[in-house]
Short mmCIF file of C-alpha atoms in Angstrom, two decimals:
data_model
loop_
_atom_site.label_atom_id
_atom_site.label_comp_id
_atom_site.label_asym_id
_atom_site.label_seq_id
_atom_site.Cartn_x
_atom_site.Cartn_y
_atom_site.Cartn_z
CA MET O 10 -45.81 34.23 103.79
CA SER O 11 -45.56 33.20 100.18
CA ARG O 12 -45.90 35.81 97.53
CA GLN O 13 -48.70 35.48 95.00
CA PRO O 14 -47.61 35.68 91.39
CA SER O 15 -48.61 38.97 89.91
CA ARG O 16 -51.31 38.88 87.27
CA PRO O 17 -50.86 40.77 84.05
CA LYS O 18 -52.48 44.10 84.10
CA ARG O 19 -55.67 44.21 82.01
CA GLU O 20 -55.68 46.85 79.37
CA TYR O 21 -58.80 48.44 78.04
CA PHE O 22 -59.13 49.69 74.49
CA GLN O 23 -61.24 52.55 73.44
CA ASP O 24 -64.16 51.59 71.27
CA ALA O 25 -63.69 52.53 67.62
CA PRO O 26 -66.52 53.12 65.20
CA PHE O 27 -67.16 49.98 63.13
CA GLU O 28 -69.24 49.57 60.04
CA PRO O 29 -70.70 46.10 59.38
CA VAL O 30 -69.30 44.29 56.32
CA ALA O 31 -72.55 43.43 54.56
CA PRO O 32 -73.99 47.00 54.53
CA ARG O 33 -70.62 48.33 53.35
CA ALA O 34 -70.67 45.81 50.49
CA LEU O 35 -74.14 46.87 49.46
CA LYS O 36 -73.11 50.52 49.60
CA SER O 37 -70.17 49.85 47.27
CA LEU O 38 -72.55 48.57 44.64
CA GLU O 39 -73.95 52.09 44.30
CA GLU O 40 -70.59 53.41 43.08
CA PRO O 41 -70.15 53.75 39.30
CA ASN O 42 -67.30 51.23 39.08
CA LEU O 43 -68.91 49.11 36.37
CA GLY O 44 -67.78 45.52 36.15
CA ILE O 45 -65.50 45.84 39.22
CA ARG O 46 -66.30 43.45 42.00
CA PRO O 47 -66.40 45.42 45.29
CA PRO O 48 -64.32 44.13 48.21
CA LEU O 49 -66.48 42.32 50.68
CA PHE O 50 -63.83 42.10 53.38
CA ASP O 51 -61.45 44.72 54.73
CA ASN O 52 -57.84 43.60 54.65
CA SER O 53 -56.83 45.98 57.50
CA PRO O 54 -56.16 44.37 60.93
CA LEU O 55 -59.10 44.36 63.25
CA GLN O 56 -58.64 46.29 66.43
CA GLN O 57 -61.59 44.76 68.24
CA PRO O 58 -62.05 41.07 67.52
CA GLU O 59 -64.94 40.74 69.86
CA ALA O 60 -66.80 43.68 68.43
CA THR O 61 -66.13 42.43 64.89
CA LEU O 62 -67.60 39.04 65.60
CA LYS O 63 -70.53 40.71 67.17
CA TYR O 64 -71.45 42.73 64.08
CA VAL O 65 -70.44 40.33 61.25
CA PRO O 66 -73.61 38.62 60.00
CA SER O 67 -73.85 34.90 59.51
CA LEU O 68 -72.18 33.30 56.47
CA PRO O 69 -75.47 32.59 54.63
CA ALA O 70 -76.38 36.25 54.93
CA VAL O 71 -73.07 37.31 53.36
CA LEU O 72 -73.35 34.78 50.56
CA SER O 73 -76.84 35.96 49.75
CA VAL O 74 -75.36 39.31 48.75
CA VAL O 75 -73.02 37.87 46.09
CA ALA O 76 -74.70 34.57 45.23
CA SER O 77 -76.37 35.87 42.04
CA PRO O 78 -74.18 38.48 40.28
CA ILE O 79 -76.67 38.84 37.42
CA GLU O 80 -79.40 39.95 39.85
CA ARG O 81 -77.23 42.55 41.53
CA PRO O 82 -78.71 46.02 40.86
CA GLY O 83 -76.39 48.57 39.34
CA LEU O 84 -73.80 46.09 38.06
CA HIS O 85 -74.22 47.12 34.41
CA SER O 86 -76.41 50.20 34.79
CA PRO O 87 -75.46 52.13 37.97
CA LYS O 88 -78.33 53.72 39.78
CA PRO O 89 -79.33 54.23 43.41
CA VAL O 90 -80.65 51.23 45.23
CA SER O 91 -84.06 51.69 46.71
CA LYS O 92 -84.92 49.59 49.71
CA SER O 93 -88.48 49.18 48.49
CA ALA O 94 -87.64 48.51 44.81
CA PRO O 95 -87.44 44.85 43.75
CA PRO O 96 -84.10 43.59 42.43
CA GLU O 97 -83.62 43.98 38.69
CA THR O 98 -82.65 41.06 36.45
CA LEU O 99 -79.92 41.58 33.86
CA GLN O 100 -81.10 40.54 30.38
CA ILE O 101 -78.27 39.09 28.24
CA PRO O 102 -79.13 39.24 24.50
CA SER O 103 -79.06 35.91 22.71
CA GLU O 104 -77.33 35.38 19.36
CA THR O 105 -80.60 35.19 17.45
CA SER O 106 -81.87 38.47 18.88
CA LEU O 107 -78.94 40.32 17.27
CA ARG O 108 -79.88 39.16 13.77
CA PRO O 109 -82.15 41.27 11.52
CA ARG O 110 -85.81 40.56 11.84
CA PRO O 111 -86.74 37.92 9.24
CA ALA O 112 -89.24 38.81 6.59
CA THR O 113 -92.77 37.70 7.17
CA PRO O 114 -94.84 36.00 4.44
CA SER O 115 -97.23 38.95 4.47
CA GLU O 116 -94.59 41.22 2.92
CA THR O 117 -94.84 41.34 -0.89
CA ARG O 118 -92.65 42.45 -3.78
CA PRO O 119 -93.37 42.72 -7.54
CA CYS O 120 -91.39 40.45 -9.88
CA VAL O 121 -89.84 42.33 -12.82
CA VAL O 122 -90.33 39.33 -15.13
CA CYS O 123 -93.88 38.10 -14.51
CA ASN O 124 -95.01 41.41 -12.93
CA ASP O 125 -96.87 39.51 -10.20
CA SER O 126 -96.84 40.73 -6.62
CA LYS O 127 -95.49 37.81 -4.62
CA SER O 128 -94.53 37.09 -1.04
CA ILE O 129 -90.99 38.09 -0.20
CA VAL O 130 -90.21 34.47 0.67
CA ASP O 131 -90.70 33.65 -3.04
CA PHE O 132 -87.53 35.60 -3.86
CA PRO O 133 -83.98 34.36 -3.23
CA ILE O 134 -81.86 36.39 -0.84
CA SER O 135 -79.27 36.75 -3.60
CA THR O 136 -78.75 35.13 -7.01
CA THR O 137 -74.98 34.89 -6.46
CA ASP O 138 -72.73 35.98 -3.62
CA ARG O 139 -71.16 38.51 -6.02
CA CYS O 140 -74.38 40.26 -7.08
CA ALA O 141 -74.54 43.81 -5.71
CA HIS O 142 -78.16 44.54 -6.64
CA PRO O 143 -81.46 43.77 -4.91
CA VAL O 144 -83.16 40.64 -6.21
CA ARG O 145 -86.25 41.53 -8.26
CA THR O 146 -86.82 38.18 -10.03
CA CYS O 147 -88.92 35.56 -8.26
CA LEU O 148 -87.71 31.99 -7.87
CA SER O 149 -90.17 30.63 -10.44
CA CYS O 150 -89.03 33.05 -13.15
CA LEU O 151 -85.40 32.52 -12.17
CA LYS O 152 -85.76 28.76 -12.69
CA SER O 153 -87.19 29.39 -16.16
CA TRP O 154 -84.36 31.80 -16.95
CA ILE O 155 -81.73 29.23 -15.94
CA ALA O 156 -83.33 26.48 -18.04
CA SER O 157 -83.56 28.78 -21.08
CA SER O 158 -79.95 29.94 -20.67
CA MET O 159 -78.77 26.33 -20.51
CA GLU O 160 -80.33 25.68 -23.92
CA SER O 161 -79.36 28.91 -25.66
CA LYS O 162 -75.98 29.78 -24.13
CA GLY O 163 -74.59 26.49 -22.87
CA TRP O 164 -74.17 24.97 -19.42
CA ASP O 165 -71.08 27.05 -18.58
CA LYS O 166 -72.52 30.45 -19.57
CA VAL O 167 -75.58 30.73 -17.28
CA THR O 168 -75.64 34.16 -15.64
CA CYS O 169 -77.80 36.07 -13.19
CA SER O 170 -81.03 37.31 -14.77
CA GLU O 171 -80.27 40.89 -13.68
CA CYS O 172 -76.48 41.14 -14.16
CA ASP O 173 -73.58 39.34 -15.84
CA GLU O 174 -72.37 37.33 -12.84
CA LYS O 175 -72.06 33.64 -13.71
CA LEU O 176 -73.82 30.99 -11.64
CA ASP O 177 -71.45 28.37 -10.27
CA HIS O 178 -72.21 24.84 -9.10
CA GLU O 179 -73.59 25.84 -5.69
CA HIS O 180 -75.83 28.57 -7.14
CA MET O 181 -77.24 26.16 -9.73
CA LYS O 182 -77.89 23.56 -7.04
CA MET O 183 -79.92 26.04 -4.98
CA LEU O 184 -81.79 27.88 -7.74
CA ALA O 185 -82.23 25.57 -10.76
CA ALA O 186 -84.98 22.99 -11.16
CA PRO O 187 -83.85 19.46 -10.14
CA GLU O 188 -83.81 18.11 -13.70
CA VAL O 189 -81.93 21.18 -14.98
CA PHE O 190 -79.33 20.91 -12.23
CA ALA O 191 -78.90 17.18 -12.93
CA ARG O 192 -78.04 17.98 -16.56
CA PHE O 193 -75.76 20.85 -15.50
CA ASP O 194 -73.99 18.58 -13.02
CA ALA O 195 -73.46 15.86 -15.65
CA LEU O 196 -72.12 18.29 -18.27
CA SER O 197 -69.81 20.08 -15.85
CA THR O 198 -68.49 16.75 -14.59
CA ARG O 199 -67.80 15.58 -18.15
CA ALA O 200 -65.97 18.82 -18.87
CA VAL O 201 -63.73 18.44 -15.84
CA LEU O 202 -63.00 14.76 -16.51
CA SER O 203 -62.22 15.46 -20.16
CA THR O 204 -59.31 17.67 -19.12
CA LEU O 205 -57.53 14.68 -17.56
CA PRO O 206 -54.92 13.40 -20.04
CA ASP O 207 -55.55 9.68 -19.37
CA PHE O 208 -59.35 9.84 -19.11
CA ARG O 209 -61.41 8.47 -22.01
CA TRP O 210 -65.14 8.14 -22.62
CA CYS O 211 -66.65 4.93 -23.90
CA ARG O 212 -67.53 5.06 -27.63
CA ALA O 213 -70.36 2.54 -27.46
CA PRO O 214 -73.75 3.97 -28.53
CA GLY O 215 -75.84 4.78 -25.46
CA CYS O 216 -73.03 4.29 -22.93
CA THR O 217 -72.15 7.33 -20.82
CA SER O 218 -69.36 5.72 -18.82
CA GLY O 219 -65.69 6.71 -18.83
CA GLN O 220 -62.47 5.64 -17.16
CA ILE O 221 -58.74 6.19 -16.87
CA HIS O 222 -56.83 4.45 -19.67
CA THR O 223 -53.10 4.41 -18.98
CA GLY O 224 -50.31 3.61 -21.38
CA SER O 225 -49.45 4.98 -24.81
CA PRO O 226 -51.77 4.15 -27.74
CA SER O 227 -49.01 2.14 -29.39
CA LYS O 228 -48.52 -0.11 -26.36
CA ASN O 229 -52.08 -0.24 -25.06
CA PRO O 230 -54.39 0.48 -28.02
CA ILE O 231 -57.49 -1.37 -26.78
CA PHE O 232 -59.94 0.43 -24.51
CA ARG O 233 -62.31 -1.93 -22.69
CA CYS O 234 -65.23 -0.26 -20.95
CA THR O 235 -65.72 -1.57 -17.42
CA SER O 236 -69.41 -0.67 -17.63
CA CYS O 237 -70.61 -2.14 -20.95
CA HIS O 238 -67.45 -4.12 -21.94
CA PHE O 239 -67.28 -2.39 -25.32
CA ALA O 240 -63.78 -2.43 -26.89
CA TYR O 241 -62.51 0.25 -29.23
CA CYS O 242 -59.18 1.30 -30.70
CA VAL O 243 -57.75 4.44 -29.14
CA ASN O 244 -55.60 5.05 -32.24
CA HIS O 245 -58.48 5.09 -34.71
CA GLU O 246 -61.28 6.13 -32.30
CA ARG O 247 -63.55 3.32 -33.54
CA GLU O 248 -64.59 -0.19 -32.59
CA TRP O 249 -61.61 -2.50 -32.17
CA HIS O 250 -60.53 -4.15 -35.46
CA ARG O 251 -60.49 -7.77 -34.40
CA GLY O 252 -57.82 -9.99 -35.96
CA GLU O 253 -55.73 -7.04 -37.15
CA THR O 254 -53.04 -4.91 -35.64
CA CYS O 255 -53.26 -1.17 -36.09
CA GLU O 256 -50.64 -1.37 -38.89
CA GLN O 257 -52.58 -4.07 -40.75
CA TYR O 258 -55.76 -2.08 -40.37
CA ASP O 259 -54.07 1.00 -41.84
CA VAL O 260 -52.88 -0.97 -44.91
CA ARG O 261 -56.31 -2.44 -45.52
CA MET O 262 -57.99 0.92 -45.20
CA ALA O 263 -55.48 2.49 -47.62
CA LEU O 264 -56.25 -0.17 -50.22
CA SER O 265 -59.93 0.25 -49.62
CA LYS O 266 -59.64 3.98 -50.12
CA ARG O 267 -57.86 3.46 -53.43
CA SER O 268 -60.51 1.04 -54.58
CA ALA O 269 -63.22 3.32 -53.38
CA LYS O 270 -61.64 6.22 -55.23
CA HIS O 271 -61.44 4.22 -58.44
CA ILE O 272 -65.04 3.12 -58.11
CA ALA O 273 -66.12 6.67 -57.41
CA GLU O 274 -64.32 7.92 -60.52
CA GLU O 275 -66.00 5.30 -62.69
CA ARG O 276 -69.41 6.16 -61.31
CA ALA O 277 -68.79 9.85 -61.90
CA SER O 278 -67.81 9.14 -65.50
CA GLU O 279 -70.94 7.09 -66.06
CA ARG O 280 -73.06 9.86 -64.59
CA THR O 281 -71.43 12.41 -66.92
CA ILE O 282 -72.06 10.18 -69.92
CA ARG O 283 -75.71 9.79 -68.97
CA GLU O 284 -76.14 13.53 -68.56
CA THR O 285 -74.25 14.65 -71.70
CA THR O 286 -74.90 11.81 -74.23
CA LYS O 287 -77.93 10.01 -75.67
CA LYS O 288 -78.44 6.70 -77.42
CA CYS O 289 -79.19 6.89 -81.12
CA PRO O 290 -82.91 6.06 -81.60
CA GLY O 291 -82.19 4.53 -85.01
CA GLN O 292 -83.31 0.94 -85.34
CA GLY O 293 -80.54 -1.46 -84.30
CA CYS O 294 -77.97 1.32 -83.65
CA GLY O 295 -77.90 2.54 -80.02
CA ALA O 296 -74.64 4.41 -80.42
CA SER O 297 -73.84 7.04 -77.80
CA ILE O 298 -74.07 10.52 -79.24
CA GLU O 299 -72.71 13.61 -77.50
CA LYS O 300 -74.02 17.02 -78.48
CA ASN O 301 -71.43 19.76 -78.23
CA GLU O 302 -73.08 22.66 -80.04
CA GLY O 303 -75.42 23.53 -82.87
CA CYS O 304 -79.10 22.98 -83.36
CA ASP O 305 -81.22 20.12 -82.07
CA HIS O 306 -81.43 18.43 -85.49
CA MET O 307 -79.03 15.52 -84.99
CA THR O 308 -77.56 12.97 -87.47
CA CYS O 309 -75.96 9.79 -86.12
CA LYS O 310 -72.47 9.28 -87.53
CA ALA O 311 -72.85 5.52 -87.23
CA CYS O 312 -76.17 4.91 -89.04
CA ARG O 313 -77.00 8.36 -90.47
CA TRP O 314 -80.33 8.41 -88.64
CA GLU O 315 -81.80 11.90 -88.29
CA PHE O 316 -83.73 12.79 -85.15
CA CYS O 317 -84.65 15.58 -82.73
CA TRP O 318 -82.18 15.83 -79.87
CA LEU O 319 -84.81 16.88 -77.37
CA CYS O 320 -87.63 14.38 -78.01
CA LEU O 321 -85.76 11.80 -80.18
CA ALA O 322 -88.56 11.97 -82.79
CA PRO O 323 -87.46 10.94 -86.32
CA PHE O 324 -86.78 13.98 -88.43
CA GLU O 325 -88.12 12.72 -91.80
CA PRO O 326 -91.84 13.05 -90.79
CA ILE O 327 -91.09 16.43 -89.26
CA ARG O 328 -89.61 17.57 -92.55
CA LYS O 329 -92.72 16.44 -94.47
CA LYS O 330 -95.58 17.25 -92.05
CA GLY O 331 -94.16 19.93 -89.79
CA ASN O 332 -93.56 20.36 -86.06
CA LYS O 333 -96.68 18.48 -85.10
CA GLU O 334 -94.60 15.31 -85.53
CA HIS O 335 -92.50 16.25 -82.45
CA LYS O 336 -93.54 14.68 -79.20
CA SER O 337 -96.11 16.69 -77.32
CA ASP O 338 -93.72 17.54 -74.45
CA CYS O 339 -91.06 18.89 -76.82
CA LYS O 340 -90.63 22.63 -77.05
CA TYR O 341 -90.79 22.43 -80.86
CA TYR O 342 -94.20 20.76 -80.86
CA ALA O 343 -96.87 22.92 -82.55
#
């Protein structure tokens, strides 16, 4: 009789208490471990595989517990979970909600210049980024202030209407009237370009163009404007002297100055003669007579004619008939 192989002896394990995974996960959410994700699975070895499979819920049921972390109650504000309470939704603040509430047009503020009560949107947030005071001047008055300062102080000395902080290019662009900013921009640009050693402005009347002119004045004395094609001498700062070098021009101008000086001296002498001398009124004489001192009764040395120095009336009738023979506009007439 053949022997039957012995079967392994079946062992029985004592049932151990087991807590389902999903309820344990929900219970862990009630603990005040903020921001810590609770373990959903126990890493300890299972003693009863069959019992475990019996109590583990289906995969969709487990995923439903952790599918939406934002809707999990108690994640950011721990509190007991009520079975009847609906799940709370976590509200994440947006970037715009953290900013200060913008002013509404209904808010008003008095302007210290015009004294009108205007909407707060009619005031700039700040005149400059360096001003430490509240803005009390409305935009309209600020534009007028900038335009007036441009005329009285100069383009580079415009300041805030309420302090001494200067307005730079960006402030002028935002606050000044368009035509005022255009003038400011042109003047500031000219000032910057004028600091360049090789930059020159065109000298033609009405031309506002400029350009880089390289080379020394002795080697490259002619500036030709690329805008209006005007040519001028950089040595003499005037229109180019055609047909002459700079040396020839200097010689000609020196001679001209001498001639001009001589002519000026002659004209001055003639003017002095006219102011200090008079022509003798004697018939056929006309000699120049200069009065140095003495009375107004004059006698020409050339023809011995006697006359009044002031009115040129002959003195013989005056001697016989009196002062009524002076001309009526003379101070001696009586």
